[in-house]
CSV table of C-alpha atoms in Angstrom, one decimal:
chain,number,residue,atom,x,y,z
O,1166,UNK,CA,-136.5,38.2,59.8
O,1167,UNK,CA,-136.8,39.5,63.6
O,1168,UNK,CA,-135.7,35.8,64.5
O,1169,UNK,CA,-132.5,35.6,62.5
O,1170,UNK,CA,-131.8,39.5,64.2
O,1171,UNK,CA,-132.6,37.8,67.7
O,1172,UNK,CA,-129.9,34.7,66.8
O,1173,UNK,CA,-127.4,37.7,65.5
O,1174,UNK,CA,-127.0,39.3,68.5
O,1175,UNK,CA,-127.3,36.4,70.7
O,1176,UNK,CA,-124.4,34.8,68.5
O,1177,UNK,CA,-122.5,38.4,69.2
O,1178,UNK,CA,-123.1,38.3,72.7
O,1179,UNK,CA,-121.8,34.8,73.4
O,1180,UNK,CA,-118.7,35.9,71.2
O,1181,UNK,CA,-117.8,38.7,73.0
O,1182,UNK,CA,-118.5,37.4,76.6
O,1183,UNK,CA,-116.0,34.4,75.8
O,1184,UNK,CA,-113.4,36.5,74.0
O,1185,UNK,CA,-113.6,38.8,76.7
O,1186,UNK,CA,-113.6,36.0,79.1
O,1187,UNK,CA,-110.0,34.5,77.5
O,1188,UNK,CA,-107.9,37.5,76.4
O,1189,UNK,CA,-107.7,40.1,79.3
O,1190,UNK,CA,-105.5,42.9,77.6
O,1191,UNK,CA,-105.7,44.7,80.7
O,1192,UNK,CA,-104.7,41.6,83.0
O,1193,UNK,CA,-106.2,41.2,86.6
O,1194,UNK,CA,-105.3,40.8,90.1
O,1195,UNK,CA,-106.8,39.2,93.0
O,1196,UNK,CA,-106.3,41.0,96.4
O,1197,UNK,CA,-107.8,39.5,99.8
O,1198,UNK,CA,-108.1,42.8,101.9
O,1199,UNK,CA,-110.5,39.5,104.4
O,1200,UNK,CA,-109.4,40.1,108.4
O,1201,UNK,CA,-108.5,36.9,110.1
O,1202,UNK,CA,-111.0,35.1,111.5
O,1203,UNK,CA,-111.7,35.6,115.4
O,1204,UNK,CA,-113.2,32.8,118.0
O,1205,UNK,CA,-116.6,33.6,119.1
O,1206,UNK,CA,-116.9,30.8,121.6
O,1207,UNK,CA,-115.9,27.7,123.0
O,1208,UNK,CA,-118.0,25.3,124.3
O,1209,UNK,CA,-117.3,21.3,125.7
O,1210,UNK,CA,-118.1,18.2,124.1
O,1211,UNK,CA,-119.1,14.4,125.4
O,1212,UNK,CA,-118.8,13.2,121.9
O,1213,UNK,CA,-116.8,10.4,121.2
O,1214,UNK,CA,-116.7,10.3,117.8
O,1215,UNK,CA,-116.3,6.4,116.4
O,1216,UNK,CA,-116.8,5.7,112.9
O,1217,UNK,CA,-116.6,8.2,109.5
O,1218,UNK,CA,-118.6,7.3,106.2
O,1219,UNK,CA,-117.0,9.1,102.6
O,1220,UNK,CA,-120.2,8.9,100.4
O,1221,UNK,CA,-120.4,10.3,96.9
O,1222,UNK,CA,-124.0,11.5,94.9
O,1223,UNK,CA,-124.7,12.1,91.5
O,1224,UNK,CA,-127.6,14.9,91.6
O,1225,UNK,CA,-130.0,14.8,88.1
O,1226,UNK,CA,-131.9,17.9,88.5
O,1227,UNK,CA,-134.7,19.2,86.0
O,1228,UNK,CA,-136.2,22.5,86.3
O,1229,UNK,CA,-139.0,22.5,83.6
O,1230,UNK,CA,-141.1,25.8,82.5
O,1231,UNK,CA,-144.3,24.4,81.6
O,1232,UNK,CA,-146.2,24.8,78.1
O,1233,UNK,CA,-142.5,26.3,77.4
O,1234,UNK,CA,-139.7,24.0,74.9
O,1235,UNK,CA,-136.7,22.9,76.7
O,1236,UNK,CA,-134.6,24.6,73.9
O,1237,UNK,CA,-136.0,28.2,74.9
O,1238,UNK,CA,-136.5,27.8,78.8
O,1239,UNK,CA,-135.8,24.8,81.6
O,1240,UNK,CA,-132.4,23.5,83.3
O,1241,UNK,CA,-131.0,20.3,83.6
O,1242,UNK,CA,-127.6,19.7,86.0
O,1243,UNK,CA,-125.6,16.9,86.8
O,1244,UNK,CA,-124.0,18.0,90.1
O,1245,UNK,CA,-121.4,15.4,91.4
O,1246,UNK,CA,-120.8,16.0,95.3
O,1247,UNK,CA,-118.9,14.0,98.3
O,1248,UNK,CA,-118.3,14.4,101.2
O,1249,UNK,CA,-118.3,12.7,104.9
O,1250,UNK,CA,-120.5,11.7,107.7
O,1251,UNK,CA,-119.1,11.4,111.4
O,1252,UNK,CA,-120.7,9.1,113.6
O,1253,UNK,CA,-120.6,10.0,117.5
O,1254,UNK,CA,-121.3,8.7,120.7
O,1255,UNK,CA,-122.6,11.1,123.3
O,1256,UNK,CA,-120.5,10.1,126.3
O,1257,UNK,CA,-122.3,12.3,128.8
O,1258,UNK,CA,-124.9,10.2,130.0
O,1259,UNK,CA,-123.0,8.1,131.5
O,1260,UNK,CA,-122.3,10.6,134.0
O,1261,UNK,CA,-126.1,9.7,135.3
O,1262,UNK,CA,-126.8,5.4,134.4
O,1263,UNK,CA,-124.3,4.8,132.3
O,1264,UNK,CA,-121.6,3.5,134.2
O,1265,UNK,CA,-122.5,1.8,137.7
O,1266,UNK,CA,-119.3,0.3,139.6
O,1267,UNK,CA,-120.4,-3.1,141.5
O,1268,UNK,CA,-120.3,-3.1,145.5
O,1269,UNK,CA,-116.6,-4.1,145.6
O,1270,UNK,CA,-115.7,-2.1,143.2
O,1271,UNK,CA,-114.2,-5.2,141.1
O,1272,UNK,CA,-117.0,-5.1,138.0
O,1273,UNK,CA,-118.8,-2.0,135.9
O,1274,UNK,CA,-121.9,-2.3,134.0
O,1275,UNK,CA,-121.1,-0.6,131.0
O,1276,UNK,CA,-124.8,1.3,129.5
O,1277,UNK,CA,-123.2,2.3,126.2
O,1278,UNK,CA,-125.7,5.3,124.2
O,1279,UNK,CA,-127.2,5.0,120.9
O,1280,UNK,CA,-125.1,6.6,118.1
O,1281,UNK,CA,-125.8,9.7,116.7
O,1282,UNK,CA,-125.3,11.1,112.6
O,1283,UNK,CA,-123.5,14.4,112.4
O,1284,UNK,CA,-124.3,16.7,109.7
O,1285,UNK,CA,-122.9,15.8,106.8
O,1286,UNK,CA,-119.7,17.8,105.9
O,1287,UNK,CA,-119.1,18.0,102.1
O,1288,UNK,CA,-115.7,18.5,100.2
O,1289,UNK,CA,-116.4,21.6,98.2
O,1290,UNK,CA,-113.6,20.7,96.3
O,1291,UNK,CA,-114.4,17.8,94.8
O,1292,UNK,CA,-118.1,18.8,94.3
O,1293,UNK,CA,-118.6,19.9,91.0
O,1294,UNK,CA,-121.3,20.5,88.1
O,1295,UNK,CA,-120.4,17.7,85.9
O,1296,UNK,CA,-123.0,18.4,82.7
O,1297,UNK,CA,-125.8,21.4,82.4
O,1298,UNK,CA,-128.2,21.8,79.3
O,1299,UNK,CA,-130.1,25.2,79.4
O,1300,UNK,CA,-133.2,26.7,77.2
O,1301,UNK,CA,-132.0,29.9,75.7
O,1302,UNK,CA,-133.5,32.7,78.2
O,1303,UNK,CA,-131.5,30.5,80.7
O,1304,UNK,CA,-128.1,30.9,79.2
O,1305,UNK,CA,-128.9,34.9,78.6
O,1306,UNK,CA,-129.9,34.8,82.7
O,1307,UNK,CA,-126.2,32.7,83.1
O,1308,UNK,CA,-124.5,35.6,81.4
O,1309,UNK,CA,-125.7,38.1,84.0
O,1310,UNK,CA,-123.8,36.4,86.5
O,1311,UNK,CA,-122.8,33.3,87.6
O,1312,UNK,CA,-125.1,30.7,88.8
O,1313,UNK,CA,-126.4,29.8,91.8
O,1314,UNK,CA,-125.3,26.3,93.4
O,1315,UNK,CA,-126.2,26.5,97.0
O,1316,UNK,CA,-129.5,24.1,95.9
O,1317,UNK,CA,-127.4,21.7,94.5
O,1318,UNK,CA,-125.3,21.9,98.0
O,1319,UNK,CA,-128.9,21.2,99.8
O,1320,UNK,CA,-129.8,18.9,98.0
O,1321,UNK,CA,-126.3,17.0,98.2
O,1322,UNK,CA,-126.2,16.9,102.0
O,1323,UNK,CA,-130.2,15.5,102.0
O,1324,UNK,CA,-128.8,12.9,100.0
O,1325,UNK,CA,-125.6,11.7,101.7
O,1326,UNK,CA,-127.6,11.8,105.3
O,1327,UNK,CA,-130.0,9.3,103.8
O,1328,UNK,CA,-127.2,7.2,102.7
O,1329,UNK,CA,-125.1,7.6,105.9
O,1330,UNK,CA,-128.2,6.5,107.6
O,1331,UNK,CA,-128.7,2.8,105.5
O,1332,UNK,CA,-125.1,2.6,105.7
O,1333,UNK,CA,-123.5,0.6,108.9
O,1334,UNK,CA,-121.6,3.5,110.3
O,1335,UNK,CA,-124.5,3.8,113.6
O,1336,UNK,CA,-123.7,0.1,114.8
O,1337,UNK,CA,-119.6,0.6,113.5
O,1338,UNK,CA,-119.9,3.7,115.8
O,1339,UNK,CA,-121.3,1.6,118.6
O,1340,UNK,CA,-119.3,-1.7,118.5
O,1341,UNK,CA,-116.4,0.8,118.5
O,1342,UNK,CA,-117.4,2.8,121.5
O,1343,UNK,CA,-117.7,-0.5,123.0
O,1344,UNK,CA,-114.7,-1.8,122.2
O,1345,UNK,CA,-112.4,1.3,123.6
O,1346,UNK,CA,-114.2,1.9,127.2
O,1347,UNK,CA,-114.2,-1.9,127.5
O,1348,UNK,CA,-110.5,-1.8,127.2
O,1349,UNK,CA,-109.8,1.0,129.0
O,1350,UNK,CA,-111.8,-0.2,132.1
O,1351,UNK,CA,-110.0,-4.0,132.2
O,1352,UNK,CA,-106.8,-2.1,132.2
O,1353,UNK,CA,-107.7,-0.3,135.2
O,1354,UNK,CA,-108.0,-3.7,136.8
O,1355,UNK,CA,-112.3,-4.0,136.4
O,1356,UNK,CA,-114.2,-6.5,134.8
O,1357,UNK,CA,-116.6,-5.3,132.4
O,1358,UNK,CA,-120.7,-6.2,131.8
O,1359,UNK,CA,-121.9,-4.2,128.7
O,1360,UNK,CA,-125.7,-3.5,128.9
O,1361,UNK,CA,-127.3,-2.6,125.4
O,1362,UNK,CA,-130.4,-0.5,125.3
């Protein structure tokens, strides 16, 4: 009996939160009282940045409550996220070794620095939870407010990183700093040795 009660009002209370949720007699308004944004700082960059990597993930996430039935408490989500990895070249170093001019000033050795990952950068809009099964006490924490994702995001960026780092955009990067200082130094007349570390 105190388990048909327990479905009753947990039938009620899904009712009314999605009734509520679809007819709002009293209609609402968003208003963005937010002050513009203001620069902080500015700082100067040596980064040549050479090659960009759009990766997609499909997160499969299980929180389970032990010695607990999935249909009473535990998560599972699908999250779907992309977004983009820059590769960069940090052209500051060859302020020191990097760039030696021969004698007669006719040749440059070219010392051309390892490429370097930026942190990944992902497009919140197309992000999204694509399926979600929840235990009961679960769905009764959902309705107290809505979830939180930022894990998902974490966990998202982890996984693109790893894949930006198999991928080939490091050597891409590379071979395409190569390619534009080479250029730009024959057309100023040099001839050009590239030394790889």
């Amino acid at each position: 009996m105190r388990g048909t009660v327990v479905a009753a009002v947990v039938i009620l209370l899904g009712a009314a939160v999605f009734v509520f949720g679809q007819f709002r007699p009293f209609g609402d308004e968003s208003i963005d009282r937010s002050q513009p944004a203001m620069l902080e700082s500015v700082r100067d960059l040596s980064q040549y940045h050479a090659a960009a990597g759009e990766f997609q993930v499909v997160l499969d996430i299980e929180n389970d409550v032990k010695w607990v039935p999935a249909a009473l408490a535990g998560e599972r989500t699908l999250f779907v996220a992309a977004g983009s990895v820059n590769a960069f070249v940090d052209l500051g170093t060859l302020k020191d070794d990097g760039l030696v001019v021969s004698a007669d000033g006719k040749t440059v050795e070219l010392r051309i620095p390892k490429a370097q990952l930026d942190k990944p950068n992902l497009h919140h809009d197309r992000s999204y939870v694509f399926s979600q099964e929840r235990g009961l006490i679960n769905d009764l924490q959902a309705l107290a407010g809505p979830p939180d994702q930022q894990r998902f995001y974490v966990a998202a960026e982890g996984k693109l990183a790893e894949a930006a780092k198999r991928s080939e955009l490091l050597t891409r990067a590379e071979d395409n700093t190569r390619v534009m200082l080479t250029g730009m130094l024959q057309s100023l007349g040099f001839q050009v040795k590239v030394i790889t570390d």
